[in-house]
Coordinates of C-alpha atoms in Angstrom, one line a residue:
M1 CA 100.8 89.9 108.5
K2 CA 100.1 89.5 112.2
D3 CA 103.7 90.2 113.0
I4 CA 103.6 93.4 111.0
D5 CA 100.3 94.5 112.6
Q6 CA 101.6 93.9 116.1
Y7 CA 104.0 96.8 115.7
D8 CA 101.8 99.1 113.6
E9 CA 98.3 98.2 112.4
N10 CA 98.2 101.3 110.2
V11 CA 101.2 100.6 108.1
H12 CA 100.5 100.6 104.4
K13 CA 101.1 97.1 103.0
V14 CA 101.1 95.8 99.4
L15 CA 101.6 92.3 98.0
V16 CA 104.3 92.2 95.3
G17 CA 104.7 89.3 92.9
N18 CA 108.2 89.4 91.4
K19 CA 109.5 87.8 88.2
C20 CA 106.3 88.2 86.4
D21 CA 108.3 87.7 83.2
K22 CA 108.7 84.0 84.0
E23 CA 106.4 81.5 82.4
K24 CA 106.9 78.9 85.2
R25 CA 105.5 80.5 88.4
Q26 CA 105.4 79.3 91.9
V27 CA 102.1 81.3 92.5
T28 CA 99.7 82.2 89.7
T29 CA 98.4 85.7 89.2
E30 CA 94.9 84.5 90.2
E31 CA 96.2 82.9 93.5
A32 CA 98.1 86.0 94.4
Q33 CA 95.2 88.3 93.6
K34 CA 92.8 86.2 95.6
F35 CA 95.2 86.3 98.6
A36 CA 95.6 90.1 98.2
D37 CA 91.8 90.5 98.0
Q38 CA 91.2 88.4 101.1
S39 CA 94.0 90.3 103.0
K40 CA 92.7 93.7 101.7
L41 CA 96.1 94.4 100.0
E42 CA 96.9 96.0 96.8
Y43 CA 98.6 93.6 94.4
F44 CA 101.4 94.4 92.0
E45 CA 103.2 92.1 89.6
T46 CA 106.7 93.2 88.8
S47 CA 109.8 92.2 86.9
A48 CA 113.2 93.7 87.8
K49 CA 114.5 92.1 84.7
N50 CA 112.4 94.2 82.3
A51 CA 111.3 96.9 84.8
T52 CA 107.6 96.0 84.5
N53 CA 105.6 97.9 87.1
V54 CA 108.6 98.7 89.3
E55 CA 108.2 102.5 88.9
E56 CA 104.4 102.2 89.3
L57 CA 104.9 100.3 92.6
F58 CA 107.3 102.8 94.0
S59 CA 105.2 105.8 92.8
K60 CA 102.1 104.3 94.5
M61 CA 104.0 103.6 97.7
A62 CA 105.5 107.1 97.8
S63 CA 102.1 108.6 97.1
S64 CA 100.5 106.6 99.9
I65 CA 103.2 107.7 102.4
K66 CA 102.8 111.3 101.4
D67 CA 99.0 111.1 101.8
K68 CA 99.5 109.6 105.2
L69 CA 101.9 112.3 106.3
D70 CA 99.6 115.0 104.9
S71 CA 96.6 113.8 106.9

């Protein structure tokens, strides 16, 4: 995060957990959400395999970019 912030502190960042369709996970939902909360990030769990939350993620990002450009 520090590397990103050194170039632009105001960039919109989200944390994305991919492959949420898998039973065996490297990081639990709770661990990821805790990290997101501590880092003040929105958290999305996605699955490219079954398209879970993919559209929602891109819609949210597009909306955030539009809002930033409009302000």
